[in-house]
Structures are given as C-alpha cells and as structure tokens.
Amino acid sequence: MEREAKSKIREGEIQMKKYNKVGIILLIALCFLCLKTQCTEIQAAEKYKTTNLAQQGKQKVGTTEFYASYSNDAGRWNVYWKKGKKEGKLGSNQNVSPSIFTNGKIAYYVVEQFDSTISKYTFYRTNLQNGKTNKLFAVNNEEDGSIVGVYGNKIYCTIGIDPGNLYCYNLKIQKKKKVMADVTTAVMSGKYLVCHGYEGDPSPQKIRVYNMKNNKAKTLAKQIIAYHINGNKIYYAEYIKNYNKADFDGSYIDYYCNIVCSNLDGTDKKILMKNRRIKGQIDKITSSYFTYRDSQDWKKVNKIKW
C-alpha cells in the first residue's frame, strides 16, 4: 500500500510539472502575441505620413514617388504618382491639394473647389495597387481640410482653420463625427495625434495629444513654443514668462522657458533645462539640443545642448 501511494504521488508530481511547463509555454506565447500585435499596430500607423509636395517637391514614400505641378491655364494643382512601371494621377482633372497623406500603397487626398460662390472640400481614398478610388465625404463652406491620421478602419482629418476641428471618419459605416474642437493642424506618431489650434502662429500654443486607440485626449502643456517628436517621446519648449514685460511687443524674442521631455501620453515628464532665457526665436528642437536665431542678428544660429 505504501509503495502504491508513493507511486501515485510521484505520478502526480510528474503530471504537475507537465502542466506547469505547458502553462509557462502558453504564457510566453501569449505575451509574445500581445507584444507583436501592439508593435504591428504602431508600425502600421507610422508608415503613413503627410507629404506637402508644393513645399517639399518630389517625395518618395515606401517605393512610390509623388510629385505635383501647378497649371496656370487650368488654375489647379495636379498630383502624380509613380511606382516601378506603374504611374498615375490623383483626381480626374480636379484641383487636388498638393498635401497628401499616404503610406505609398494607399493615398488619401482632398479635392478643393472654391470661388466667389462656393467653398467645398471633398475627401478621397485611392488604392495605388489596383487603382480603385473611393469618394469618402465632402464638406461645404469651410476654409480648409486635411487628412492627418489613420488607425484601423478610421481616418482622422482637420476641417476649418484657426481654429478648426478634428473629425473621425469610420470607413466601415461611412460616417464622420467631431472628436475634438480647436484643432487646425495635427501630426501623427503611432496611435497618437499631436494637435494644436493655430497654424503658423509663433506665439505659445496649447498642445494636446489625441489617442486614436482609446479616443481620449490629454493636454501636454498650455504654452508650448516648439516641439519635436521622436518615437513615443516628445521634446518641447514650454514658455514661462517674458524677460521684460514692459518691452513686450508680442514677438516672443526674449523670454524664459523650460525644455521638457515626456511620453506622448504625458507620462514620465522630465525637465531637461529649467528657466532658460532665449534671446531670439527657437528654430529647431531635437532629442539632444535646440537651436534659436539671435534677436540681434537673425543670421546667427545658436545651438544649446543638454
């Protein structure tokens, strides 16, 4: 009896080890699958980018080249693409905005129609692999419209200017809705959209980040002078105060600021440089330094590391 009992205990131990081993393998596989899914989501989103062909000239996204030309006779922009031996044109004799949103395989673009009686923006999607084009939706009586993000079966666009609004369009049910007010421009990085309300305004602006996965927005700071996105990190100059309030003329050329780094969702915030006086205008900010043009000599560029 004692020998039989010990044998059963031994069998139980062996079985338990097998179950533990199988459980560990399944847990590792599940973790790997979750990690792979998360990485795939972010990488798929980051393949898309905004290309302003009027400012940047010919651009290559993936293996596809894009270029634009303006026809004075027709009074419109023409946007072309070329991929290997295949080539084509976006829009059919329409005034296509030279700022397109693409990953080299799919191109989202806007056809502009405006004169003294109408202001209309129509949004399109073209599959460059099979040439199929779908009209998504149109808006009237607006000053501007741009596609700024793609996540899953949803696209995101800004409509209006200074300030406009951020909209989400569901490709599956073919409906759009406003998801955030006071947004004129937005930059996509992974599942995030970095949004601000005014375009080309040198004064400090409130910067908010919209999460396309959970549909939540977060304010990073209320007065940002300039910023730089590097992966999941954002580096920005946060305005504190002017050096001399009595002499302030609205040009922001002599002020104090903090150089800050955080994750795009606002977590892990670190001040890299505190109460830094800037006598000029910040020209560029990166993950390791920033440059600014001297207010006394605009040709002089100063580089500050941290």
CSV table of C-alpha atoms in Angstrom, one decimal, residues 30-291:
chain,number,residue,atom,x,y,z
A,30,LEU,CA,0.5,34.9,-25.1
A,31,CYS,CA,3.0,37.7,-24.1
A,32,PHE,CA,4.7,37.4,-27.4
A,33,LEU,CA,1.4,37.6,-29.3
A,34,CYS,CA,0.3,40.7,-27.4
A,35,LEU,CA,3.7,42.4,-27.9
A,36,LYS,CA,3.7,41.5,-31.6
A,37,THR,CA,0.1,42.8,-32.0
A,38,GLN,CA,1.0,46.1,-30.3
A,39,CYS,CA,4.1,46.6,-32.4
A,40,THR,CA,2.2,45.8,-35.6
A,41,GLU,CA,-0.5,48.4,-34.7
A,42,ILE,CA,2.1,51.1,-34.2
A,43,GLN,CA,4.3,50.2,-37.1
A,44,ALA,CA,1.2,50.1,-39.5
A,45,ALA,CA,0.2,53.5,-38.3
A,46,GLU,CA,3.7,55.0,-38.6
A,47,LYS,CA,4.0,54.0,-42.3
A,48,TYR,CA,1.7,56.8,-43.2
A,49,LYS,CA,3.0,60.4,-43.5
A,50,THR,CA,1.9,63.8,-44.7
A,51,THR,CA,3.8,65.0,-47.7
A,52,ASN,CA,3.4,68.6,-48.9
A,53,LEU,CA,4.5,68.4,-52.5
A,54,ALA,CA,4.2,72.1,-53.0
A,55,GLN,CA,6.8,72.9,-50.3
A,56,GLN,CA,9.0,69.8,-50.4
A,57,GLY,CA,9.0,68.9,-54.1
A,58,LYS,CA,9.2,65.3,-55.2
A,59,GLN,CA,8.8,62.9,-52.3
A,60,LYS,CA,9.3,59.1,-52.0
A,61,VAL,CA,7.1,57.2,-49.6
A,62,GLY,CA,7.9,53.5,-49.4
A,63,THR,CA,8.6,52.6,-53.0
A,64,THR,CA,6.2,55.2,-54.5
A,65,GLU,CA,7.3,58.6,-55.8
A,66,PHE,CA,4.9,61.5,-55.6
A,67,TYR,CA,5.2,64.9,-57.3
A,68,ALA,CA,2.9,67.8,-58.1
A,69,SER,CA,2.7,70.6,-60.7
A,70,TYR,CA,0.5,73.7,-60.9
A,71,SER,CA,-1.3,74.5,-64.1
A,72,ASN,CA,-1.7,78.2,-64.6
A,73,ASP,CA,-4.0,77.7,-67.6
A,74,ALA,CA,-6.4,75.4,-65.6
A,75,GLY,CA,-5.7,77.2,-62.3
A,76,ARG,CA,-5.3,73.9,-60.4
A,77,TRP,CA,-2.8,71.5,-58.9
A,78,ASN,CA,-2.1,68.2,-60.5
A,79,VAL,CA,-0.7,65.4,-58.3
A,80,TYR,CA,1.1,62.3,-59.8
A,81,TRP,CA,2.5,59.1,-58.5
A,82,LYS,CA,4.9,56.5,-59.9
A,83,LYS,CA,5.7,53.0,-58.6
A,84,GLY,CA,8.1,51.0,-60.7
A,85,LYS,CA,6.5,50.8,-64.1
A,86,LYS,CA,3.1,51.9,-62.8
A,87,GLU,CA,2.2,55.6,-62.7
A,88,GLY,CA,-1.0,57.6,-62.4
A,89,LYS,CA,-2.7,60.8,-61.3
A,90,LEU,CA,-4.7,61.5,-58.3
A,91,GLY,CA,-8.1,63.0,-59.2
A,92,SER,CA,-9.6,63.4,-62.6
A,93,ASN,CA,-9.0,66.9,-63.9
A,94,GLN,CA,-9.6,68.2,-60.4
A,95,ASN,CA,-7.8,70.7,-58.1
A,96,VAL,CA,-6.1,68.2,-55.8
A,97,SER,CA,-4.4,69.6,-52.7
A,98,PRO,CA,-0.6,69.0,-53.0
A,99,SER,CA,-0.6,67.9,-49.4
A,100,ILE,CA,-1.5,64.2,-49.3
A,101,PHE,CA,-1.5,61.5,-46.6
A,102,THR,CA,0.0,58.2,-47.8
A,103,ASN,CA,2.0,55.1,-47.0
A,104,GLY,CA,3.0,54.5,-50.6
A,105,LYS,CA,0.2,52.0,-51.2
A,106,ILE,CA,-2.9,53.9,-50.1
A,107,ALA,CA,-3.2,57.7,-50.8
A,108,TYR,CA,-5.7,60.0,-49.0
A,109,TYR,CA,-6.2,63.4,-50.6
A,110,VAL,CA,-8.5,66.3,-50.8
A,111,VAL,CA,-10.1,68.0,-53.9
A,112,GLU,CA,-10.5,71.7,-53.4
A,113,GLN,CA,-13.3,73.7,-55.1
A,114,PHE,CA,-13.7,77.3,-54.3
A,115,ASP,CA,-14.7,80.6,-56.0
A,116,SER,CA,-16.9,83.6,-55.1
A,117,THR,CA,-20.0,81.4,-54.5
A,118,ILE,CA,-18.7,78.1,-53.1
A,119,SER,CA,-16.1,76.6,-50.8
A,120,LYS,CA,-16.0,72.8,-50.9
A,121,TYR,CA,-13.6,70.1,-49.8
A,122,THR,CA,-14.0,66.5,-51.0
A,123,PHE,CA,-12.0,63.7,-49.4
A,124,TYR,CA,-10.9,60.7,-51.4
A,125,ARG,CA,-9.0,57.4,-50.9
A,126,THR,CA,-7.1,55.7,-53.7
A,127,ASN,CA,-5.6,52.3,-53.7
A,128,LEU,CA,-2.4,52.7,-55.7
A,129,GLN,CA,-2.0,49.0,-56.2
A,130,ASN,CA,-5.3,48.4,-58.0
A,131,GLY,CA,-6.2,52.0,-59.0
A,132,LYS,CA,-9.5,52.0,-57.2
A,133,THR,CA,-10.7,55.3,-55.9
A,134,ASN,CA,-13.4,55.9,-53.3
A,135,LYS,CA,-15.1,59.2,-52.6
A,136,LEU,CA,-15.4,59.4,-48.8
A,137,PHE,CA,-17.3,62.6,-47.9
A,138,ALA,CA,-17.4,66.3,-48.7
A,139,VAL,CA,-17.8,69.5,-46.6
A,140,ASN,CA,-19.1,72.9,-47.7
A,141,ASN,CA,-18.4,76.4,-46.5
A,142,GLU,CA,-15.1,75.6,-44.8
A,143,GLU,CA,-11.7,77.2,-45.2
A,144,ASP,CA,-9.5,74.2,-45.2
A,145,GLY,CA,-9.5,70.4,-44.9
A,146,SER,CA,-6.7,67.8,-44.4
A,147,ILE,CA,-6.3,64.1,-43.6
A,148,VAL,CA,-3.9,63.7,-40.7
A,149,GLY,CA,-4.2,60.2,-39.3
A,150,VAL,CA,-5.2,56.6,-39.9
A,151,TYR,CA,-5.9,54.0,-37.3
A,152,GLY,CA,-7.6,50.7,-38.1
A,153,ASN,CA,-10.8,51.4,-40.1
A,154,LYS,CA,-10.9,55.0,-39.1
A,155,ILE,CA,-9.3,58.1,-40.7
A,156,TYR,CA,-8.8,61.5,-38.9
A,157,CYS,CA,-9.0,64.9,-40.5
A,158,THR,CA,-8.9,68.5,-39.6
A,159,ILE,CA,-11.7,70.7,-41.1
A,160,GLY,CA,-11.6,74.5,-40.8
A,161,ILE,CA,-8.7,76.8,-39.8
A,162,ASP,CA,-7.5,79.0,-36.9
A,163,PRO,CA,-9.0,77.2,-35.2
A,164,GLY,CA,-10.6,74.2,-36.9
A,165,ASN,CA,-11.9,70.9,-35.5
A,166,LEU,CA,-10.7,67.3,-35.5
A,167,TYR,CA,-13.0,64.7,-37.1
A,168,CYS,CA,-13.0,60.9,-37.2
A,169,TYR,CA,-14.4,59.1,-40.3
A,170,ASN,CA,-15.3,55.4,-40.0
A,171,LEU,CA,-14.6,53.7,-43.3
A,172,LYS,CA,-16.8,50.7,-42.4
A,173,ILE,CA,-20.0,52.6,-41.6
A,174,GLN,CA,-19.1,55.6,-43.7
A,175,LYS,CA,-19.9,58.2,-41.1
A,176,LYS,CA,-17.9,61.1,-39.5
A,177,LYS,CA,-18.1,62.8,-36.2
A,178,LYS,CA,-16.3,65.6,-34.4
A,179,VAL,CA,-13.9,64.3,-31.7
A,180,MET,CA,-12.0,67.4,-30.7
A,181,ALA,CA,-12.6,71.2,-31.0
A,182,ASP,CA,-9.9,73.9,-31.7
A,183,VAL,CA,-7.6,71.8,-33.9
A,184,THR,CA,-6.1,73.2,-37.1
A,185,THR,CA,-3.1,71.0,-37.6
A,186,ALA,CA,-2.1,67.6,-36.3
A,187,VAL,CA,0.9,65.3,-36.6
A,188,MET,CA,0.6,61.5,-36.3
A,189,SER,CA,3.0,59.3,-34.4
A,190,GLY,CA,1.9,55.7,-33.9
A,191,LYS,CA,-1.6,55.8,-32.3
A,192,TYR,CA,-1.3,59.4,-31.3
A,193,LEU,CA,-2.1,62.8,-32.9
A,194,VAL,CA,-0.3,65.8,-31.6
A,195,CYS,CA,-2.7,68.7,-32.1
A,196,HIS,CA,-2.7,72.4,-32.0
A,197,GLY,CA,-5.2,75.1,-32.7
A,198,TYR,CA,-3.5,77.7,-34.9
A,199,GLU,CA,-1.3,77.3,-37.9
A,200,GLY,CA,1.8,79.4,-38.4
A,201,ASP,CA,1.3,81.3,-35.1
A,202,PRO,CA,4.7,81.9,-33.4
A,203,SER,CA,3.1,82.7,-30.0
A,204,PRO,CA,2.9,79.9,-27.3
A,205,GLN,CA,0.1,77.4,-28.0
A,206,LYS,CA,-1.7,74.7,-26.1
A,207,ILE,CA,-0.7,71.3,-27.3
A,208,ARG,CA,-3.0,68.3,-26.9
A,209,VAL,CA,-2.4,64.7,-27.7
A,210,TYR,CA,-5.3,62.5,-29.0
A,211,ASN,CA,-5.1,58.8,-28.6
A,212,MET,CA,-6.7,57.2,-31.6
A,213,LYS,CA,-7.0,53.8,-29.9
A,214,ASN,CA,-9.0,54.8,-26.8
A,215,ASN,CA,-10.4,58.1,-28.2
A,216,LYS,CA,-9.0,60.1,-25.3
A,217,ALA,CA,-7.2,63.5,-25.4
A,218,LYS,CA,-4.7,64.9,-23.0
A,219,THR,CA,-3.2,68.4,-22.7
A,220,LEU,CA,0.6,68.3,-22.6
A,221,ALA,CA,1.1,72.0,-21.8
A,222,LYS,CA,-0.8,75.2,-22.3
A,223,GLN,CA,2.0,77.3,-23.7
A,224,ILE,CA,4.5,75.5,-26.0
A,225,ILE,CA,6.8,77.4,-28.3
A,226,ALA,CA,8.2,74.5,-30.3
A,227,TYR,CA,8.3,70.7,-30.1
A,228,HIS,CA,9.9,67.6,-31.6
A,229,ILE,CA,8.6,64.0,-31.7
A,230,ASN,CA,11.0,61.1,-31.5
A,231,GLY,CA,9.2,57.7,-31.4
A,232,ASN,CA,7.0,57.7,-28.3
A,233,LYS,CA,8.8,60.7,-26.9
A,234,ILE,CA,8.1,64.4,-27.3
A,235,TYR,CA,10.6,67.2,-26.6
A,236,TYR,CA,9.2,70.7,-26.2
A,237,ALA,CA,10.0,74.3,-25.1
A,238,GLU,CA,7.4,75.4,-22.6
A,239,TYR,CA,7.0,79.2,-22.3
A,240,ILE,CA,7.2,80.6,-18.7
A,241,LYS,CA,7.3,84.4,-18.9
A,242,ASN,CA,8.8,87.3,-20.9
A,243,TYR,CA,12.1,88.7,-19.8
A,244,ASN,CA,10.8,92.3,-19.7
A,245,LYS,CA,7.0,92.6,-19.7
A,246,ALA,CA,7.2,96.4,-20.2
A,247,ASP,CA,9.0,95.9,-23.6
A,248,PHE,CA,6.8,93.0,-24.8
A,249,ASP,CA,5.6,93.7,-28.3
A,250,GLY,CA,4.0,90.3,-29.0
A,251,SER,CA,7.0,88.9,-30.9
A,252,TYR,CA,8.4,86.5,-28.2
A,253,ILE,CA,12.0,87.2,-28.8
A,254,ASP,CA,13.2,87.5,-25.2
A,255,TYR,CA,11.7,85.1,-22.7
A,256,TYR,CA,12.2,82.2,-20.3
A,257,CYS,CA,11.3,78.6,-21.0
A,258,ASN,CA,11.7,75.1,-19.8
A,259,ILE,CA,12.9,72.3,-22.1
A,260,VAL,CA,10.7,69.3,-21.3
A,261,CYS,CA,10.6,65.6,-22.3
A,262,SER,CA,7.7,63.2,-21.8
A,263,ASN,CA,6.0,60.3,-23.3
A,264,LEU,CA,3.3,61.2,-25.9
A,265,ASP,CA,0.6,60.4,-23.4
A,266,GLY,CA,2.1,62.9,-21.0
A,267,THR,CA,3.6,60.4,-18.6
A,268,ASP,CA,7.3,60.3,-17.5
A,269,LYS,CA,7.6,64.1,-17.7
A,270,LYS,CA,11.2,65.4,-17.1
A,271,ILE,CA,12.5,68.9,-17.2
A,272,LEU,CA,15.8,68.8,-19.1
A,273,MET,CA,16.6,72.5,-18.8
A,274,LYS,CA,14.9,74.9,-16.4
A,275,ASN,CA,14.3,78.7,-16.7
A,276,ARG,CA,16.4,79.0,-19.8
A,277,ARG,CA,16.5,82.6,-21.3
A,278,ILE,CA,16.0,82.7,-25.0
A,279,LYS,CA,17.0,85.9,-26.8
A,280,GLY,CA,15.6,85.2,-30.2
A,281,GLN,CA,13.3,82.6,-31.8
A,282,ILE,CA,13.6,78.8,-31.4
A,283,ASP,CA,14.4,77.4,-34.8
A,284,LYS,CA,14.6,73.7,-34.1
A,285,ILE,CA,14.4,71.3,-31.2
A,286,THR,CA,15.6,67.7,-31.1
A,287,SER,CA,16.1,65.0,-28.6
A,288,SER,CA,19.6,66.3,-27.5
A,289,TYR,CA,19.7,70.0,-28.4
A,290,PHE,CA,17.8,73.0,-29.7
A,291,THR,CA,18.7,76.0,-31.9
